[in-house]
Short mmCIF file of N, CA and C in Angstrom, two decimals:
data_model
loop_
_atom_site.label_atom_id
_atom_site.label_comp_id
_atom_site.label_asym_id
_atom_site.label_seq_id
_atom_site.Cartn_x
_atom_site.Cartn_y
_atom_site.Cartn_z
N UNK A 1393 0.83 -1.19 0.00
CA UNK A 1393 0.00 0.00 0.00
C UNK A 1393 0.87 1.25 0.00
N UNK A 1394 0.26 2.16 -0.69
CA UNK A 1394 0.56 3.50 -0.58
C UNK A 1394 0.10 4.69 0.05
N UNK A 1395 0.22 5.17 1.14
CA UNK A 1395 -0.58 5.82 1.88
C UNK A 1395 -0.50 7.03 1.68
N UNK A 1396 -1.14 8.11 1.19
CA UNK A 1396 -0.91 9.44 1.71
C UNK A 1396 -1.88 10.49 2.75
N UNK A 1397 -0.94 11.22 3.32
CA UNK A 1397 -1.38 11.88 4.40
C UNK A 1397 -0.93 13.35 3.48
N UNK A 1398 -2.52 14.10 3.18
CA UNK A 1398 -2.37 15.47 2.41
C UNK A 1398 -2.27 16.20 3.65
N UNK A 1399 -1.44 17.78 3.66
CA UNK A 1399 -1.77 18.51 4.50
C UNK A 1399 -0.70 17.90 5.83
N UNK A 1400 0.36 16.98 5.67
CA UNK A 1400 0.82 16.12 7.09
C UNK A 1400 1.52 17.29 8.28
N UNK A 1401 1.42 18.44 8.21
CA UNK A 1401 2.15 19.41 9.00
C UNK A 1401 3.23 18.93 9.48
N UNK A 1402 3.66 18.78 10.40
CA UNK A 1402 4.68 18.04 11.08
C UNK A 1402 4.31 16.61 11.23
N UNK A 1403 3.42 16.07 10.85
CA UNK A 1403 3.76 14.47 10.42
C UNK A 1403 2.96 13.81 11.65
N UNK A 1404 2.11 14.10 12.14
CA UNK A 1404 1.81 12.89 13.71
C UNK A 1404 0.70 11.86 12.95
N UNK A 1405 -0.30 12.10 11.84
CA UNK A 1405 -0.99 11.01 11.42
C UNK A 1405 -0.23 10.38 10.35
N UNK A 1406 0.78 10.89 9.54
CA UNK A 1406 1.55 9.80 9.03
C UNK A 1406 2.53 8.83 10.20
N UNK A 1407 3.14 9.79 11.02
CA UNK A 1407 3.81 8.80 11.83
C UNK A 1407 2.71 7.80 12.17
N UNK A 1408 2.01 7.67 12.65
CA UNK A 1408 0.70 6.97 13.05
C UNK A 1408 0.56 5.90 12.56
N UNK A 1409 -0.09 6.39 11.08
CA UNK A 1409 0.00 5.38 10.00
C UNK A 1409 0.83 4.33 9.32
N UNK A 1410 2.20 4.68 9.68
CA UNK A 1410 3.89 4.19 9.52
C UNK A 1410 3.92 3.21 10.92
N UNK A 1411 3.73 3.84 11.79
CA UNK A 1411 3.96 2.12 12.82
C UNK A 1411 2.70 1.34 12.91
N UNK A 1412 1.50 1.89 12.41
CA UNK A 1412 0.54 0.87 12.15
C UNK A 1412 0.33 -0.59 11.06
N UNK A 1413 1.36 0.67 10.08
CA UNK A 1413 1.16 -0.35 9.02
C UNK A 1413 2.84 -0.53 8.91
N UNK A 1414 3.54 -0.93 9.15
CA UNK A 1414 4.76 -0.50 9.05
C UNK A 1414 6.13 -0.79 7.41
N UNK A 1415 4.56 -2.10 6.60
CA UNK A 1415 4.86 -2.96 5.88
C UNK A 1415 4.48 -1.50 4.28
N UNK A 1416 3.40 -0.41 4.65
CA UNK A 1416 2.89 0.35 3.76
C UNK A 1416 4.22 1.62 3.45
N UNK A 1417 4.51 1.97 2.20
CA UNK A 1417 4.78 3.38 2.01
C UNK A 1417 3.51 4.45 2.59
N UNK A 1418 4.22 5.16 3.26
CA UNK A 1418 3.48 6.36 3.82
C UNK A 1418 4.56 7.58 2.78
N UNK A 1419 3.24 8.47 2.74
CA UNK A 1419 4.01 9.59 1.74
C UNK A 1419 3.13 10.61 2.50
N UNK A 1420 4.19 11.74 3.60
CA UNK A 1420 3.34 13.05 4.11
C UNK A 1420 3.77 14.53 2.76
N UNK A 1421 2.61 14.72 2.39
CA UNK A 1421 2.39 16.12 1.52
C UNK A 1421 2.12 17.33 2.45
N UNK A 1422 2.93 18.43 2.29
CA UNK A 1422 2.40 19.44 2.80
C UNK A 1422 3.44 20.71 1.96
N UNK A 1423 2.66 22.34 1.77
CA UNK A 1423 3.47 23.12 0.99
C UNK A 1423 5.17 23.71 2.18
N UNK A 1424 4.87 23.46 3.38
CA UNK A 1424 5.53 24.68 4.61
C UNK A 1424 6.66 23.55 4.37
N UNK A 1425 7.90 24.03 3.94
CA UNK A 1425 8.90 23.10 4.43
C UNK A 1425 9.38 23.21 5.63
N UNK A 1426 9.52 23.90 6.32
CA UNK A 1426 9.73 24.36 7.86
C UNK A 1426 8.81 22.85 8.71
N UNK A 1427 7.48 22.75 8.44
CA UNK A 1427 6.88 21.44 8.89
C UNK A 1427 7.55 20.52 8.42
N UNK A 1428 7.33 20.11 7.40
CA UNK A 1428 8.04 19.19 6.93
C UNK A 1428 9.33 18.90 7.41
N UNK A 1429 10.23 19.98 7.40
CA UNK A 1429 11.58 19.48 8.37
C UNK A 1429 11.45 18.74 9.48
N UNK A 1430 10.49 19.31 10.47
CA UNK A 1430 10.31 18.80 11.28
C UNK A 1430 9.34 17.44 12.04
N UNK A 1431 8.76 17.10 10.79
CA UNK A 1431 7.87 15.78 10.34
C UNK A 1431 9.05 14.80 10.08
N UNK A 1432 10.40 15.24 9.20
CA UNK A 1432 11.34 14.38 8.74
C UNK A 1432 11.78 14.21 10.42
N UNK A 1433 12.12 14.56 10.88
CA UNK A 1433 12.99 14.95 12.16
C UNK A 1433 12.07 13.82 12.82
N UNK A 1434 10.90 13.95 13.23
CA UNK A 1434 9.97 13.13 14.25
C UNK A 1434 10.38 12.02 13.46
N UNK A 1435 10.53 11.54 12.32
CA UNK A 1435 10.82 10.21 11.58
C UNK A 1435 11.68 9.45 11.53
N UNK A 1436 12.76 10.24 11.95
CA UNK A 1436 14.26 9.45 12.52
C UNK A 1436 14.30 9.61 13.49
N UNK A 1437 13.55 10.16 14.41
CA UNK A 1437 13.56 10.20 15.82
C UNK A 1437 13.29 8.81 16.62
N UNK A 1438 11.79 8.41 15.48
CA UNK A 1438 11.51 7.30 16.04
C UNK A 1438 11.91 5.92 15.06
N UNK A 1439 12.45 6.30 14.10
CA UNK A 1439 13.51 4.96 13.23
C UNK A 1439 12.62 4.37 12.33
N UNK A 1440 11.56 5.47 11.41
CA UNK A 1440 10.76 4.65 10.45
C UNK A 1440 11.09 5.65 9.47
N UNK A 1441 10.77 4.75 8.58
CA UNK A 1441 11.46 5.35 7.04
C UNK A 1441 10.17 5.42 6.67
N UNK A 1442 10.01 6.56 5.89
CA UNK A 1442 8.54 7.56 5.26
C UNK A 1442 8.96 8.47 4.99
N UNK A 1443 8.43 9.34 3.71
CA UNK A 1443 8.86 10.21 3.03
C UNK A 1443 7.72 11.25 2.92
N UNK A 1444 8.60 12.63 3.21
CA UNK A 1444 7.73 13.82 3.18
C UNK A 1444 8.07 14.68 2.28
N UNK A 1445 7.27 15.24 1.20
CA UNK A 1445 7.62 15.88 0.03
C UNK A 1445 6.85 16.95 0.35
N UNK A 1446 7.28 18.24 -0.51
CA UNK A 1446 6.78 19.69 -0.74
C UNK A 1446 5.67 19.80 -1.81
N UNK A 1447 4.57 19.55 -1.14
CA UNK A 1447 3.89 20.17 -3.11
C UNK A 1447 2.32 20.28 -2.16
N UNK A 1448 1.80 20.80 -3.32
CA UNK A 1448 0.16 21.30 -3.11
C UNK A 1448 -0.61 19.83 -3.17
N UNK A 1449 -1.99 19.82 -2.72
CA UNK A 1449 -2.46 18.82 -3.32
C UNK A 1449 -3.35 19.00 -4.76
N UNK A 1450 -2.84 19.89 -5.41
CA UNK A 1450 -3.12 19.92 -6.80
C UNK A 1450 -2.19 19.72 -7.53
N UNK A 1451 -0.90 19.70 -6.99
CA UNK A 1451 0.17 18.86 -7.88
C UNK A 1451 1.12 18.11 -6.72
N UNK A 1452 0.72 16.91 -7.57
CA UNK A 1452 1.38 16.00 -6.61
C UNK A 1452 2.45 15.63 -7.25
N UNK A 1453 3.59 15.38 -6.68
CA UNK A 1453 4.40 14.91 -6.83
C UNK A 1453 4.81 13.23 -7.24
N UNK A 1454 3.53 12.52 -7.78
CA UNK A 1454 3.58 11.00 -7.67
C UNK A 1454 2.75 10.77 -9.21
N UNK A 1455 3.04 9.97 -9.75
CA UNK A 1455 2.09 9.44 -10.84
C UNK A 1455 1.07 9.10 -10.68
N UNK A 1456 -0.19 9.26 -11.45
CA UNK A 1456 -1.73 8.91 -11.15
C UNK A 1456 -1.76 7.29 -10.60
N UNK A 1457 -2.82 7.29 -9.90
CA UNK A 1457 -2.72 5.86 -9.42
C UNK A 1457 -1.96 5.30 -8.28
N UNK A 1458 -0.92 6.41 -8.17
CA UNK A 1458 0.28 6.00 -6.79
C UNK A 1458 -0.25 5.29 -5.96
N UNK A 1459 -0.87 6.39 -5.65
CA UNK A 1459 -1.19 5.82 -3.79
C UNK A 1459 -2.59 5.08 -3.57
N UNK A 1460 -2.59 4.06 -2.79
CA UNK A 1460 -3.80 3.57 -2.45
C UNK A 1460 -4.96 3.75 -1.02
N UNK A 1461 -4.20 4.88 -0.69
CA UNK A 1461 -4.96 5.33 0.14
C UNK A 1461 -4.51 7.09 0.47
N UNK A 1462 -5.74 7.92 0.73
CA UNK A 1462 -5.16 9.09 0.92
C UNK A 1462 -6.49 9.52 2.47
N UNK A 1463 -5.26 9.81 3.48
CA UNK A 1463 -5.89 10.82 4.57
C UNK A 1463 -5.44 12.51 4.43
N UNK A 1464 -6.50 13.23 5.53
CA UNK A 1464 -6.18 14.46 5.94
C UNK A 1464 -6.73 14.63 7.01
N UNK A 1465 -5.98 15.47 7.80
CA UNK A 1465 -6.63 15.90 9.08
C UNK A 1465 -6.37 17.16 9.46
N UNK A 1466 -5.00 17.21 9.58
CA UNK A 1466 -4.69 18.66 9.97
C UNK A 1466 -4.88 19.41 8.91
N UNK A 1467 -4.77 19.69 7.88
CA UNK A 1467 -4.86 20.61 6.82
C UNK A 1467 -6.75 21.34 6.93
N UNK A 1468 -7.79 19.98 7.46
CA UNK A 1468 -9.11 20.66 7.89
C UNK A 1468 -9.07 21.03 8.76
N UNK A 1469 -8.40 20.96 10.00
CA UNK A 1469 -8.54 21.70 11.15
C UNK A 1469 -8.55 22.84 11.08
N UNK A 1470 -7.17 23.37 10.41
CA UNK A 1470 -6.97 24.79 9.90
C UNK A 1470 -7.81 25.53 8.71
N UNK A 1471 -8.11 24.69 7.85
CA UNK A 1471 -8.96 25.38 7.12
C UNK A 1471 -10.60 25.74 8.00
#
């Protein structure tokens, strides 16, 4: 599986999702790289490999079809 978490701010429902499933690619999207640094950071903190990229969710960074699953959470909070 391919998971994405749109909107991952600093990463706590992808981390989530990464020791749940631990066997899935998790992919956290968000535009703030400043979060994102610090989403990467929580990710070697706790020794799981998942990848956090820069882009909108109108351009994604992945080929159609990528992912087989997509969450959001924080990105509605704030909106």
């Amino acid at each position: 599986d391919v998971l994405l978490d749109l909107g991952a701010g600093t990463g706590p429902l992808a981390l989530r999702l990464k020791q749940a499933s631990p066997e899935a690619t998790v992919i956290g999207i968000d535009p703030d790289p400043v979060q994102l640094d610090r989403a990467r950071a929580k990710a070697r903190a706790a020794g799981l490999s998942m990848r956090f990229e820069q882009a909108f969710a109108d351009a994604l960074p992945l080929e159609d079809g990528t992912a087989t699953g997509v969450v959001s959470s924080l990105v509605l909070h704030h909106l």
